[in-house]
Amino acid sequence: MGRAVTGTAERTALRIRPFEHRPQEPVVALWTSCGLTRPWNDTHRDIARKMATQPELFLVGVIDDQLVATAMVGYEGHRGWVYYLAVSNDHRREGFGRAMMNEAERLLIERGCPKINLQLRSSNANAIGFYSTLGYVQDDVVSLGKRLIEDRG
């Protein structure tokens, strides 16, 4: 599997494919540079958990074997979810975030998923604006959470 997408700025080809387990460091470095990591989450555990459940939905975007984008996608039979959508700072505004989301949506539709949800930090105006351009709207819901396993001490 792998889909090619051409970026607008440099006409570079992005190939979207499932993550292949190793190496994890470029993924974690990309997430860190995009501000997606938090001290209370162990990113390596997040990757291991995803690789144990629907690993084919952990997407990476590569140009000449260099990682430039990621998206963790999930579907539990009711809703689809996307986490860790990231595009390297050097490749922003080339359409790669849109391409990653298009592929996530395609894979969810293929599985019969009726709706996709995202969770964004309310302070992340850029991400909210990005998803709005893709047709995402704010749902009238309250998101609650409860940590079941502590990743960090």
PDB file of N, CA and C in Angstrom, residues 15-16 19 28 30 35 39 63 70-71 75 93 106 110 121 124 127 137:
ATOM      1  N   ARG A  15       4.669   9.990  -0.399  1.00  0.00           N
ATOM      2  CA  ARG A  15       4.107   8.644  -0.438  1.00  0.00           C
ATOM      3  C   ARG A  15       3.555   8.332   0.945  1.00  0.00           C
ATOM      4  N   ILE A  16       2.270   7.977   1.001  1.00  0.00           N
ATOM      5  CA  ILE A  16       1.609   7.650   2.266  1.00  0.00           C
ATOM      6  C   ILE A  16       1.517   6.137   2.369  1.00  0.00           C
ATOM      7  N   PHE A  19       3.087   2.769   8.883  1.00  0.00           N
ATOM      8  CA  PHE A  19       4.353   2.798   9.608  1.00  0.00           C
ATOM      9  C   PHE A  19       4.902   1.373   9.677  1.00  0.00           C
ATOM     10  N   VAL A  28       8.915  10.302  16.725  1.00  0.00           N
ATOM     11  CA  VAL A  28       8.862  11.065  17.976  1.00  0.00           C
ATOM     12  C   VAL A  28       9.458  12.459  17.777  1.00  0.00           C
ATOM     13  N   LEU A  30       9.463  14.218  15.013  1.00  0.00           N
ATOM     14  CA  LEU A  30       8.486  15.000  14.256  1.00  0.00           C
ATOM     15  C   LEU A  30       7.373  15.478  15.180  1.00  0.00           C
ATOM     16  N   GLY A  35       4.976  20.086  18.347  1.00  0.00           N
ATOM     17  CA  GLY A  35       4.314  20.426  19.604  1.00  0.00           C
ATOM     18  C   GLY A  35       3.228  19.464  20.023  1.00  0.00           C
ATOM     19  N   PRO A  39       4.435  15.779  28.514  1.00  0.00           N
ATOM     20  CA  PRO A  39       5.265  15.029  29.472  1.00  0.00           C
ATOM     21  C   PRO A  39       4.564  13.814  30.073  1.00  0.00           C
ATOM     22  N   ILE A  63       8.992  11.325   1.817  1.00  0.00           N
ATOM     23  CA  ILE A  63       9.554  11.828   0.566  1.00  0.00           C
ATOM     24  C   ILE A  63      10.962  11.271   0.490  1.00  0.00           C
ATOM     25  N   THR A  70       2.754  12.283   9.661  1.00  0.00           N
ATOM     26  CA  THR A  70       2.169  11.114  10.330  1.00  0.00           C
ATOM     27  C   THR A  70       0.689  11.370  10.597  1.00  0.00           C
ATOM     28  N   ALA A  71      -0.039  10.290  10.789  1.00  0.00           N
ATOM     29  CA  ALA A  71      -1.412  10.337  11.292  1.00  0.00           C
ATOM     30  C   ALA A  71      -1.728   8.977  11.889  1.00  0.00           C
ATOM     31  N   TYR A  75     -10.512   3.111  14.485  1.00  0.00           N
ATOM     32  CA  TYR A  75     -11.949   2.897  14.300  1.00  0.00           C
ATOM     33  C   TYR A  75     -12.369   1.765  15.210  1.00  0.00           C
ATOM     34  N   ARG A  93       2.132  23.734   4.327  1.00  0.00           N
ATOM     35  CA  ARG A  93       1.480  24.485   3.244  1.00  0.00           C
ATOM     36  C   ARG A  93       1.771  23.909   1.852  1.00  0.00           C
ATOM     37  N   ARG A 106     -10.428   8.099   3.749  1.00  0.00           N
ATOM     38  CA  ARG A 106     -10.649   7.022   2.781  1.00  0.00           C
ATOM     39  C   ARG A 106     -10.607   5.659   3.477  1.00  0.00           C
ATOM     40  N   GLU A 110     -13.731   3.084   3.920  1.00  0.00           N
ATOM     41  CA  GLU A 110     -13.546   1.712   3.451  1.00  0.00           C
ATOM     42  C   GLU A 110     -13.993   0.700   4.508  1.00  0.00           C
ATOM     43  N   ARG A 121      -6.551  20.770  21.199  1.00  0.00           N
ATOM     44  CA  ARG A 121      -6.463  21.716  22.314  1.00  0.00           C
ATOM     45  C   ARG A 121      -7.156  23.001  21.893  1.00  0.00           C
ATOM     46  N   ASN A 124      -5.189  25.782  20.249  1.00  0.00           N
ATOM     47  CA  ASN A 124      -4.490  25.548  18.991  1.00  0.00           C
ATOM     48  C   ASN A 124      -5.309  26.094  17.815  1.00  0.00           C
ATOM     49  N   ALA A 127      -4.547  24.704  14.180  1.00  0.00           N
ATOM     50  CA  ALA A 127      -5.111  23.384  13.879  1.00  0.00           C
ATOM     51  C   ALA A 127      -6.618  23.477  13.686  1.00  0.00           C
ATOM     52  N   VAL A 137     -16.388  20.559  11.822  1.00  0.00           N
ATOM     53  CA  VAL A 137     -17.089  21.556  12.625  1.00  0.00           C
ATOM     54  C   VAL A 137     -17.045  21.125  14.081  1.00  0.00           C
TER      55      VAL A 137
END
